[in-house]
Amino acid sequence: MKQTSDPFGIGHNNGPALDAGVSWRKHSWTKARADLLPKLPIEILRNRVKRARELGLPYKTYASVRASTGRDVIGFLFSTNALRLIRQGDRLPTLHADKLAGLVDTDRVALVQHPHSTKDVRTLANLDAAHSAPQAHAGWAQSRDMIMAALRDRGAIGDAYLMIGDTHFEREWAVAGKMAGFFTSDRYFELTK
């Protein structure tokens, strides 16, 4: 018969320990964990708050993206749906134009869907670059390759960019491109209110 490592035996629910010293061990453990967490110098913290503002993101969101990827966010990849450029003749909404104009040291790239051309969208939204978006019927590998090519063209890798989109397949583009995250356009553009 195999012995278990549970000293209390079968049926014990592993509830709180009742032996002496529990509160001291809990205090010691809590302090040790807190000591492991990074304490950023105030100047670094100020720079990160400033960078979050330049990106048009709340600091908590920026900090969580930075913590998960280990790098700064250098740009956004927008779908034409996110920019509200859906039909021929659509104009960039004022809220969107203002937010894009307010970005500082931030790469702004679009994935353009039919019926728009990359040149028209780039000009209309005053973007740094525009590339053709994967077709709705494109497979995973083709979508990945197109998104990676758009990012390589900018000299970047996926986890330095956030994807701003609206649809399920645009969310999949963020995964395929190994991007830092995905925001719906409503969430991103409404952050200015």
mmCIF file of C-alpha atoms in Angstrom, residues 52-158:
data_model
loop_
_atom_site.group_PDB
_atom_site.id
_atom_site.type_symbol
_atom_site.label_atom_id
_atom_site.label_comp_id
_atom_site.label_asym_id
_atom_site.label_seq_id
_atom_site.Cartn_x
_atom_site.Cartn_y
_atom_site.Cartn_z
ATOM 1 C CA ALA A 52 0.457 54.978 -20.231
ATOM 2 C CA ARG A 53 -0.939 58.462 -20.843
ATOM 3 C CA GLU A 54 0.930 58.702 -24.169
ATOM 4 C CA LEU A 55 -0.687 55.404 -25.224
ATOM 5 C CA GLY A 56 -4.144 56.538 -24.117
ATOM 6 C CA LEU A 57 -4.371 53.680 -21.603
ATOM 7 C CA PRO A 58 -5.124 53.609 -17.882
ATOM 8 C CA TYR A 59 -1.957 52.968 -15.883
ATOM 9 C CA LYS A 60 -3.270 49.675 -14.433
ATOM 10 C CA THR A 61 -3.956 48.337 -17.920
ATOM 11 C CA TYR A 62 -0.571 49.450 -19.220
ATOM 12 C CA ALA A 63 1.209 47.988 -16.182
ATOM 13 C CA SER A 64 -0.546 44.624 -16.537
ATOM 14 C CA VAL A 65 0.309 44.404 -20.255
ATOM 15 C CA ARG A 66 3.914 45.357 -19.523
ATOM 16 C CA ALA A 67 4.126 42.801 -16.700
ATOM 17 C CA SER A 68 2.706 40.000 -18.847
ATOM 18 C CA THR A 69 4.942 40.634 -21.861
ATOM 19 C CA GLY A 70 8.054 42.008 -20.187
ATOM 20 C CA ARG A 71 8.293 44.848 -22.699
ATOM 21 C CA ASP A 72 6.865 48.266 -23.480
ATOM 22 C CA VAL A 73 3.892 48.725 -25.790
ATOM 23 C CA ILE A 74 5.164 50.513 -28.892
ATOM 24 C CA GLY A 75 2.052 50.510 -31.026
ATOM 25 C CA PHE A 76 -1.473 49.537 -31.925
ATOM 26 C CA LEU A 77 -2.819 47.422 -34.750
ATOM 27 C CA PHE A 78 -6.322 48.663 -35.655
ATOM 28 C CA SER A 79 -8.890 46.866 -37.765
ATOM 29 C CA THR A 80 -10.963 48.994 -40.115
ATOM 30 C CA ASN A 81 -13.971 47.851 -38.066
ATOM 31 C CA ALA A 82 -12.372 49.376 -34.962
ATOM 32 C CA LEU A 83 -11.792 52.617 -36.845
ATOM 33 C CA ARG A 84 -15.450 52.556 -37.964
ATOM 34 C CA LEU A 85 -14.381 52.490 -41.614
ATOM 35 C CA ILE A 86 -16.748 49.804 -42.782
ATOM 36 C CA ARG A 87 -18.363 51.039 -46.002
ATOM 37 C CA GLN A 88 -16.859 53.024 -48.852
ATOM 38 C CA GLY A 89 -17.214 56.726 -48.036
ATOM 39 C CA ASP A 90 -17.144 56.272 -44.227
ATOM 40 C CA ARG A 91 -15.196 58.921 -42.326
ATOM 41 C CA LEU A 92 -13.172 58.460 -39.168
ATOM 42 C CA PRO A 93 -15.343 59.510 -36.184
ATOM 43 C CA THR A 94 -14.136 62.582 -34.297
ATOM 44 C CA LEU A 95 -13.616 60.604 -31.073
ATOM 45 C CA HIS A 96 -11.352 58.176 -32.930
ATOM 46 C CA ALA A 97 -9.469 60.916 -34.792
ATOM 47 C CA ASP A 98 -8.828 62.819 -31.550
ATOM 48 C CA LYS A 99 -7.570 59.729 -29.745
ATOM 49 C CA LEU A 100 -5.238 58.786 -32.616
ATOM 50 C CA ALA A 101 -3.921 62.359 -32.843
ATOM 51 C CA GLY A 102 -3.194 62.346 -29.105
ATOM 52 C CA LEU A 103 -0.930 59.291 -29.211
ATOM 53 C CA VAL A 104 2.725 60.128 -28.545
ATOM 54 C CA ASP A 105 5.660 58.008 -29.770
ATOM 55 C CA THR A 106 3.210 55.267 -30.674
ATOM 56 C CA ASP A 107 3.103 53.278 -33.903
ATOM 57 C CA ARG A 108 -0.383 53.266 -35.467
ATOM 58 C CA VAL A 109 -1.008 50.511 -38.012
ATOM 59 C CA ALA A 110 -4.225 49.335 -39.665
ATOM 60 C CA LEU A 111 -5.294 45.981 -41.036
ATOM 61 C CA VAL A 112 -7.521 47.028 -43.921
ATOM 62 C CA GLN A 113 -10.572 45.092 -45.045
ATOM 63 C CA HIS A 114 -12.554 45.347 -48.263
ATOM 64 C CA PRO A 115 -13.832 47.720 -49.712
ATOM 65 C CA HIS A 116 -11.077 50.077 -48.527
ATOM 66 C CA SER A 117 -7.549 50.368 -49.864
ATOM 67 C CA THR A 118 -4.518 50.512 -47.607
ATOM 68 C CA LYS A 119 -3.528 53.904 -49.038
ATOM 69 C CA ASP A 120 -6.964 55.436 -48.404
ATOM 70 C CA VAL A 121 -7.178 54.182 -44.820
ATOM 71 C CA ARG A 122 -3.641 55.248 -44.016
ATOM 72 C CA THR A 123 -4.379 58.766 -45.274
ATOM 73 C CA LEU A 124 -7.901 58.988 -43.858
ATOM 74 C CA ALA A 125 -6.856 57.956 -40.337
ATOM 75 C CA ASN A 126 -3.386 59.575 -40.457
ATOM 76 C CA LEU A 127 -1.695 56.265 -39.641
ATOM 77 C CA ASP A 128 1.935 55.204 -39.827
ATOM 78 C CA ALA A 129 1.159 52.144 -41.962
ATOM 79 C CA ALA A 130 -1.677 50.071 -43.373
ATOM 80 C CA HIS A 131 -1.674 46.465 -44.592
ATOM 81 C CA SER A 132 -4.281 44.173 -46.065
ATOM 82 C CA ALA A 133 -6.172 42.221 -43.432
ATOM 83 C CA PRO A 134 -6.574 38.460 -43.619
ATOM 84 C CA GLN A 135 -9.774 37.442 -45.397
ATOM 85 C CA ALA A 136 -12.583 36.031 -43.261
ATOM 86 C CA HIS A 137 -12.059 32.578 -44.805
ATOM 87 C CA ALA A 138 -8.255 32.659 -44.345
ATOM 88 C CA GLY A 139 -6.804 29.831 -42.314
ATOM 89 C CA TRP A 140 -4.881 30.272 -39.088
ATOM 90 C CA ALA A 141 -1.450 29.994 -40.729
ATOM 91 C CA GLN A 142 -2.282 32.492 -43.467
ATOM 92 C CA SER A 143 -3.684 34.976 -40.922
ATOM 93 C CA ARG A 144 -0.619 34.560 -38.727
ATOM 94 C CA ASP A 145 1.747 35.094 -41.647
ATOM 95 C CA MET A 146 -0.045 38.259 -42.813
ATOM 96 C CA ILE A 147 -0.097 39.789 -39.339
ATOM 97 C CA MET A 148 3.524 38.863 -38.637
ATOM 98 C CA ALA A 149 4.536 40.360 -42.001
ATOM 99 C CA ALA A 150 2.734 43.631 -41.147
ATOM 100 C CA LEU A 151 4.602 43.800 -37.837
ATOM 101 C CA ARG A 152 7.958 42.809 -39.358
ATOM 102 C CA ASP A 153 7.466 45.600 -41.866
ATOM 103 C CA ARG A 154 7.415 47.956 -38.863
ATOM 104 C CA GLY A 155 10.549 46.286 -37.444
ATOM 105 C CA ALA A 156 8.612 44.953 -34.468
ATOM 106 C CA ILE A 157 7.323 41.793 -32.865
ATOM 107 C CA GLY A 158 3.772 41.000 -31.824
#
